[in-house]
PDB file of C-alpha atoms in Angstrom:
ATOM      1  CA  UNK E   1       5.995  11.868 -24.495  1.00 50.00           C
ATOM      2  CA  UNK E   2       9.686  10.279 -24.254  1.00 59.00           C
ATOM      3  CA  UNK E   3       9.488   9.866 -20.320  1.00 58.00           C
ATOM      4  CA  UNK E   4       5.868   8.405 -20.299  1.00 66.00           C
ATOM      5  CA  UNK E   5       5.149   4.836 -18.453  1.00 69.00           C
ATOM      6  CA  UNK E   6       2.663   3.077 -20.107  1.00 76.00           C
ATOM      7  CA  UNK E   7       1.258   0.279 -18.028  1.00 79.00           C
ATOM      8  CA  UNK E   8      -0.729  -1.966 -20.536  1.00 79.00           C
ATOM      9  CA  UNK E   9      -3.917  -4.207 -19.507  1.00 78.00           C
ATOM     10  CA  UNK E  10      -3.511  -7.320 -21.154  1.00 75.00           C
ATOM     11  CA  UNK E  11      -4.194  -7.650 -24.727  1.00 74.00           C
ATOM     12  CA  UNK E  12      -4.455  -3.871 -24.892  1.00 77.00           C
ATOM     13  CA  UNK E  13      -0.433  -4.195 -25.329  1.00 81.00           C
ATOM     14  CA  UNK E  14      -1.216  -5.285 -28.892  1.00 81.00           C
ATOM     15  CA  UNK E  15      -1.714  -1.423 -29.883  1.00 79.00           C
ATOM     16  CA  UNK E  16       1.414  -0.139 -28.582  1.00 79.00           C
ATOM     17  CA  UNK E  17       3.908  -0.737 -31.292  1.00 74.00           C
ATOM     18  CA  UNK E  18       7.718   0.633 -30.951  1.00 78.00           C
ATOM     19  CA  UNK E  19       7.215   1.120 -27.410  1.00 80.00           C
ATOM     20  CA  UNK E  20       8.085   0.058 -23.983  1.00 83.00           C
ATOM     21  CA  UNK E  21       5.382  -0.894 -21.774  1.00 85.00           C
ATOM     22  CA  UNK E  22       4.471  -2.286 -18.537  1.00 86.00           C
ATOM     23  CA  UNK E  23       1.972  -5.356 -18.653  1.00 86.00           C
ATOM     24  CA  UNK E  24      -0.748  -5.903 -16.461  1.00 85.00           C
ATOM     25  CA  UNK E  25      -1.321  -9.504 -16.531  1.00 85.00           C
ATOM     26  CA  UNK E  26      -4.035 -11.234 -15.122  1.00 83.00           C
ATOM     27  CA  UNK E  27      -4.325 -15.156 -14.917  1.00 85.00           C
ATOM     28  CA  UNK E  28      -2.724 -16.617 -18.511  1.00 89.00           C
ATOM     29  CA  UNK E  29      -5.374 -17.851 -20.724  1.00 88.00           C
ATOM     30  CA  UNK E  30      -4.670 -21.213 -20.760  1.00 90.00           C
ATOM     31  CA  UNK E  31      -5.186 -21.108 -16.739  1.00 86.00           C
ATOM     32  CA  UNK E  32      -8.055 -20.071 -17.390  1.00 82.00           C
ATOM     33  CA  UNK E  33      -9.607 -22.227 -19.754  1.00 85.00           C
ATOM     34  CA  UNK E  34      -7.878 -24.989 -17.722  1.00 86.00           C
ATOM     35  CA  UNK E  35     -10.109 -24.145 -15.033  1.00 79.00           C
ATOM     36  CA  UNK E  36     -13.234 -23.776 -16.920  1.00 79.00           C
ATOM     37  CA  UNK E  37     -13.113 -27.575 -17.918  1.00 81.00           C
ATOM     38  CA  UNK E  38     -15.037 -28.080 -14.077  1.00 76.00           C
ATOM     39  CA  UNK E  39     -18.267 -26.476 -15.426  1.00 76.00           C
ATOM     40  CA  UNK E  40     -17.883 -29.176 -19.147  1.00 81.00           C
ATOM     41  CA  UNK E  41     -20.615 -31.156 -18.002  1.00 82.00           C
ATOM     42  CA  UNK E  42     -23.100 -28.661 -17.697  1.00 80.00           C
ATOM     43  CA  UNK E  43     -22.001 -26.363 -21.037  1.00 82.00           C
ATOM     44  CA  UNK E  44     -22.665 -27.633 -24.812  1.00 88.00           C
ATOM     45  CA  UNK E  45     -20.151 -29.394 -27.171  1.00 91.00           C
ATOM     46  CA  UNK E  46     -20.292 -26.147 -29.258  1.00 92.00           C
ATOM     47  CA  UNK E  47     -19.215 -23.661 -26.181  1.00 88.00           C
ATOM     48  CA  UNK E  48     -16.371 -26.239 -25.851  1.00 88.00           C
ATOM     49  CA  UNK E  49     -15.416 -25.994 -28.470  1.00 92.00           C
ATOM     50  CA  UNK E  50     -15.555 -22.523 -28.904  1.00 91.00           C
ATOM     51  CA  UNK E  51     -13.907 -21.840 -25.556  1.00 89.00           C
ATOM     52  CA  UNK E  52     -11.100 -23.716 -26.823  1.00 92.00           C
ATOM     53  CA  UNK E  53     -10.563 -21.931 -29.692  1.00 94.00           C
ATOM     54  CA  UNK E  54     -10.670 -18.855 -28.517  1.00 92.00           C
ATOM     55  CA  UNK E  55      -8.387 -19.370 -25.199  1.00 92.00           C
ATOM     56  CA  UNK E  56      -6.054 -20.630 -27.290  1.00 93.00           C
ATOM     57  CA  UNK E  57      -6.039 -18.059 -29.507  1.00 94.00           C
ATOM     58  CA  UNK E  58      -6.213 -15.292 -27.130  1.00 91.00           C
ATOM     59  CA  UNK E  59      -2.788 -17.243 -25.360  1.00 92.00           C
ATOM     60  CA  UNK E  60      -1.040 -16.645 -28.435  1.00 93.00           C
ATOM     61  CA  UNK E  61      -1.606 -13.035 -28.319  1.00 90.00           C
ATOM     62  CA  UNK E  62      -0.921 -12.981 -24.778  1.00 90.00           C
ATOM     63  CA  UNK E  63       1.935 -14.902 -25.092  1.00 90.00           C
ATOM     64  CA  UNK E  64       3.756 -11.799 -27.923  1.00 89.00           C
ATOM     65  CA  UNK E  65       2.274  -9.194 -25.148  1.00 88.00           C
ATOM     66  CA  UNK E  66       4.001 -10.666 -22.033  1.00 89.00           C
ATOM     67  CA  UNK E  67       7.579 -11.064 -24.118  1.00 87.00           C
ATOM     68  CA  UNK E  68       7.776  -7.882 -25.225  1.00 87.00           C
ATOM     69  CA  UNK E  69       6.983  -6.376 -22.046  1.00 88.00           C
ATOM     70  CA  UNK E  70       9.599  -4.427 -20.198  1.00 88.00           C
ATOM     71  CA  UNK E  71       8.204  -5.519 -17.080  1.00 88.00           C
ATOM     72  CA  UNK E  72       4.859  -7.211 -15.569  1.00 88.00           C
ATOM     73  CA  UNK E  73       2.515  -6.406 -13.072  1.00 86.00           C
ATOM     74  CA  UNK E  74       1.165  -9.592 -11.325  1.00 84.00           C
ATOM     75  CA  UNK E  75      -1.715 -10.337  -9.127  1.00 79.00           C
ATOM     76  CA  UNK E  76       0.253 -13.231  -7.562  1.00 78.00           C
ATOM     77  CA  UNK E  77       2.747 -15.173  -7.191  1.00 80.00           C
ATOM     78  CA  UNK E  78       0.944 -18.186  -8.490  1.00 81.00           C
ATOM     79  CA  UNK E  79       0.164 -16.046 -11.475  1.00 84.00           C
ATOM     80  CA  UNK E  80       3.637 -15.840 -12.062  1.00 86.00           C
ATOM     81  CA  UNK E  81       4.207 -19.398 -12.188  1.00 88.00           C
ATOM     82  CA  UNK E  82       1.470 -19.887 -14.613  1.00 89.00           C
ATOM     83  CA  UNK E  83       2.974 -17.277 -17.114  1.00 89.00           C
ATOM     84  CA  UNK E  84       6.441 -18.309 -16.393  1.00 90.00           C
ATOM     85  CA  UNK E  85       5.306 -22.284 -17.405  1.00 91.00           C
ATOM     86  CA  UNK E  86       3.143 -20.804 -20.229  1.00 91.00           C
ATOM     87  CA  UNK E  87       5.107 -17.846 -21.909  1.00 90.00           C
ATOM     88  CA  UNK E  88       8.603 -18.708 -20.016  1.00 88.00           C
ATOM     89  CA  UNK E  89      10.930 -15.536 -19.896  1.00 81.00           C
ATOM     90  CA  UNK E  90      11.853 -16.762 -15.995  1.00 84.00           C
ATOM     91  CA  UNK E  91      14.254 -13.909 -15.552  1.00 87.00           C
ATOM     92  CA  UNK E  92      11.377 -11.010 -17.097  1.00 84.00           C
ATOM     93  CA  UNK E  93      11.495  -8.222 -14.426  1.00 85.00           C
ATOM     94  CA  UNK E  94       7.943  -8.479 -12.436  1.00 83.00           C
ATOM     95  CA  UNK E  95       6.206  -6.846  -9.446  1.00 78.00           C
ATOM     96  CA  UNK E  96       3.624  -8.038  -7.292  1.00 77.00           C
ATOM     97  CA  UNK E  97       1.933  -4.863  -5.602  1.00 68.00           C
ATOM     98  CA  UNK E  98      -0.564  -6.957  -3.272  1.00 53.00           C
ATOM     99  CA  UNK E  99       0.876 -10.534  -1.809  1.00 48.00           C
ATOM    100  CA  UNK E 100      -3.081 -11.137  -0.411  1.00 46.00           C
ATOM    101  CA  UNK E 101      -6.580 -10.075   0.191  1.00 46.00           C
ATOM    102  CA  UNK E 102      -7.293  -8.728   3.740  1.00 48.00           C
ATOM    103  CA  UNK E 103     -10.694  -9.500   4.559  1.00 46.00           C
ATOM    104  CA  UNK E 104     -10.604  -6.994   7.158  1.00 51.00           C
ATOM    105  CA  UNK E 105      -9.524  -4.152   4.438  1.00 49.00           C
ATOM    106  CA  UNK E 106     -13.149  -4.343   2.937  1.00 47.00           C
ATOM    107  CA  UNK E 107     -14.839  -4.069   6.100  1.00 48.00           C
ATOM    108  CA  UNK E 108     -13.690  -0.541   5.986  1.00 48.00           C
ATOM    109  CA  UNK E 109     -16.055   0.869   3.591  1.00 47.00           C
ATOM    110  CA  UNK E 110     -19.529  -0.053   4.343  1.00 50.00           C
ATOM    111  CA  UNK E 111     -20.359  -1.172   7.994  1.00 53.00           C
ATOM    112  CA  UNK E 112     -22.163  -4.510   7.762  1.00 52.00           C
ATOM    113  CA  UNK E 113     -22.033  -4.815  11.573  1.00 57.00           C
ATOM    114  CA  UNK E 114     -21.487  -8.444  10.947  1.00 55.00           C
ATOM    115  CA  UNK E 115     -21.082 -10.912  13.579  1.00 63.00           C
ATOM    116  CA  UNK E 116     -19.443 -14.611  13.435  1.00 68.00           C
ATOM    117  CA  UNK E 117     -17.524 -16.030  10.554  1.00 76.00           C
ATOM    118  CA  UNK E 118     -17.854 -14.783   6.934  1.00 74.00           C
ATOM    119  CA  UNK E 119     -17.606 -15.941   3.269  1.00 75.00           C
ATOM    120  CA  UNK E 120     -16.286 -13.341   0.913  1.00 75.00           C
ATOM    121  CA  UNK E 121     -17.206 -14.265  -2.372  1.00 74.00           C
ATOM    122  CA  UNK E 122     -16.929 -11.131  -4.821  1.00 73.00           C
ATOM    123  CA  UNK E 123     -17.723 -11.880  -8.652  1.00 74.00           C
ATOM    124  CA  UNK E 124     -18.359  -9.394 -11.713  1.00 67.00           C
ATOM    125  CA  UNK E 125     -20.758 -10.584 -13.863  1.00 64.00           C
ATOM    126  CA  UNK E 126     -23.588 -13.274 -14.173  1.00 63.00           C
ATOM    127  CA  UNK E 127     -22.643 -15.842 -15.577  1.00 66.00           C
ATOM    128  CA  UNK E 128     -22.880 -18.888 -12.887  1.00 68.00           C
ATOM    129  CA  UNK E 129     -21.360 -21.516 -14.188  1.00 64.00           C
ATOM    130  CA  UNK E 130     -18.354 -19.674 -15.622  1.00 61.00           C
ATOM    131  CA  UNK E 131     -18.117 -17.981 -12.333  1.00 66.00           C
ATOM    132  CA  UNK E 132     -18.074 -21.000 -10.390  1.00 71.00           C
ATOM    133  CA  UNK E 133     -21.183 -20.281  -8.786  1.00 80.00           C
ATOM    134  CA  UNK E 134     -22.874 -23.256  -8.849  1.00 79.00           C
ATOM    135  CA  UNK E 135     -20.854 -25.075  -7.729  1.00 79.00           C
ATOM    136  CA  UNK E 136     -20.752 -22.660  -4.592  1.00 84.00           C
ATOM    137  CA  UNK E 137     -24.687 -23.304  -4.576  1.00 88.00           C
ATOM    138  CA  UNK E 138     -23.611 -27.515  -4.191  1.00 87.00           C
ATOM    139  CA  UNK E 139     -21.432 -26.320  -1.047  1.00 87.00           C
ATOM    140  CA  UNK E 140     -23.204 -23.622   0.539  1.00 90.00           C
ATOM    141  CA  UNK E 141     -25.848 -26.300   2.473  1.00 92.00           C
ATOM    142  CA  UNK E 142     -23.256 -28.061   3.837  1.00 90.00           C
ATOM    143  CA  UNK E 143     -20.824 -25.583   4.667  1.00 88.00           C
ATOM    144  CA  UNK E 144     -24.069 -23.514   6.695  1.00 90.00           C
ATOM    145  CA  UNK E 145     -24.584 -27.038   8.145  1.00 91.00           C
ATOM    146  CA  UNK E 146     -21.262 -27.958   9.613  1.00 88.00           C
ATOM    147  CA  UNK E 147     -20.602 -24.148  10.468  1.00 85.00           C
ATOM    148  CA  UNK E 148     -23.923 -22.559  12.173  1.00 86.00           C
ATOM    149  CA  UNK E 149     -22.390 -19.173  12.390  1.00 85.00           C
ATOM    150  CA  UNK E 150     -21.112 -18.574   8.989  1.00 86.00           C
ATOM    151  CA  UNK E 151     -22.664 -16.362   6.467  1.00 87.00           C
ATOM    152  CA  UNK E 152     -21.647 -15.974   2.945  1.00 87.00           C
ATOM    153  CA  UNK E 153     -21.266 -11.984   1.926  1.00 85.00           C
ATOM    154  CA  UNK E 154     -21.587 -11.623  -1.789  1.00 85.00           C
ATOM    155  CA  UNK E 155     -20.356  -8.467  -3.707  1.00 83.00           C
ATOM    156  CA  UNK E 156     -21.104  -8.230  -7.349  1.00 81.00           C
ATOM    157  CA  UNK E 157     -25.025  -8.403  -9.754  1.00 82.00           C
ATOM    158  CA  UNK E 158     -27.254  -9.486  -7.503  1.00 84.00           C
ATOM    159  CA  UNK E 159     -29.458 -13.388  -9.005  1.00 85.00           C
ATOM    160  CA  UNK E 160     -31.384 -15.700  -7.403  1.00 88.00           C
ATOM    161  CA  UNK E 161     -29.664 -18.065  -5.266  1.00 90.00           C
ATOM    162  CA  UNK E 162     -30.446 -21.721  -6.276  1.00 91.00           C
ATOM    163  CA  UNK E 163     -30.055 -22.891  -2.647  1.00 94.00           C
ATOM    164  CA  UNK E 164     -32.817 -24.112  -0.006  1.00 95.00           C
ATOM    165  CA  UNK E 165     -34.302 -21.011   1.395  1.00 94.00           C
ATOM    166  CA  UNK E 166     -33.320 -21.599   4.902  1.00 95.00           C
ATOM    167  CA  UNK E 167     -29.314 -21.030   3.138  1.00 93.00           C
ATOM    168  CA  UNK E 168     -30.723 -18.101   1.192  1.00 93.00           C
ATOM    169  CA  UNK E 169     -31.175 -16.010   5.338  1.00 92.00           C
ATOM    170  CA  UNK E 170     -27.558 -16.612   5.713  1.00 91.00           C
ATOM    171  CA  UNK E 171     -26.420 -14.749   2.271  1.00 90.00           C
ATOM    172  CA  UNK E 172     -25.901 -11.564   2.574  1.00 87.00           C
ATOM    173  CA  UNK E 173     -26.111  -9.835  -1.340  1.00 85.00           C
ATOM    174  CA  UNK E 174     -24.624  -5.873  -1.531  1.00 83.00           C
ATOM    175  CA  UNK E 175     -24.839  -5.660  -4.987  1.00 82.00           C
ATOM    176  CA  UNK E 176     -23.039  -4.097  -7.398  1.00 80.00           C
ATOM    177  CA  UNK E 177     -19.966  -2.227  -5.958  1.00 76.00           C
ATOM    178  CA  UNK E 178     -17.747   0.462  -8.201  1.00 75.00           C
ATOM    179  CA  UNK E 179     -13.949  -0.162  -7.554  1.00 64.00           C
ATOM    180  CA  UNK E 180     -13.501   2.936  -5.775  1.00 69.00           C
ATOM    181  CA  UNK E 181     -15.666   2.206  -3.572  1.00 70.00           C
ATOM    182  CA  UNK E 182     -14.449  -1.646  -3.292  1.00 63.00           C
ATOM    183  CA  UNK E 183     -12.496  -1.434  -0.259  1.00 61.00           C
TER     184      UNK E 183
END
């Protein structure tokens, strides 16, 4: 109806025609195929390629979404700055409803009873390299070495860890968690 707010997810602002909406932006395309490029060594020519193409593409639709939003709901502030240096619109109305992630906040929910320092690391999907995951797996032996007492907590599909087993007693998988029960 005429006093609806319609807060759009990305690219799903493409299907509101003649309307005002509220984005929901996530990091700009271009970001993210910027920071993809780390894992080009261990991906073929072809899923270059293709990863190009389609980032690209999908920035041009992002790009129409995020200017003819009436406002934009970021994650952060550097999220801001990417789609203020990508789309522009510097003066575009925006609101940031978390500035950071508490660690403490997701202690809340399931009692760990965890002692010393902790790793966070919470991931949807599989895919390791996209995810940055092994390159996590090239850290994790010498972060456990120079820091006896910290574990690594991973949230998200449990896979096998390629790390030396005596790393593997220090990560702590829970599996898949729904996002109501995130916190």
């Amino acid at each position: 109806s005429k006093g609806d707010i319609i807060v759009a997810n990305g690219r799903a602002a493409l299907g509101i025609i003649n309307k005002k909406y509220v984005l929901r932006m996530g990091q700009p395309a271009l970001t993210f195929l910027k920071n993809m490029e780390i894992a080009n060594e261990n991906v073929s020519i072809f899923t270059r390629l293709a990863r190009k193409f389609h980032f690209h593409f999908q920035s041009i639709l992002e790009s129409f979404c995020y200017r003819n939003a009436t406002t934009v709901l970021m994650p952060s502030e550097e999220t801001l700055k990417e789609c203020i240096k990508y789309y522009g619109c510097a003066n575009k109305p925006f609101f940031i409803p978390f500035s950071s992630v508490k660690y403490k906040t997701f202690q809340n929910g399931r009692k760990l009873k965890l002692k010393g320092r902790n790793i966070l690391f919470v991931s949807a999907g599989t895919e390791k390299i996209r995810k940055g995951v092994i390159y996590l797996e090239k850290a994790l032996p010498d972060i456990f070495a120079k820091y006896r007492d910290v574990k690594l907590i991973h949230v998200g599909e449990k896979f096998e860890w390629e790390v030396p087993g005596w790393c593997k007693k220090r990560i702590i998988s829970v599996g898949k968690v729904s996002w109501q029960k995130m916190r």
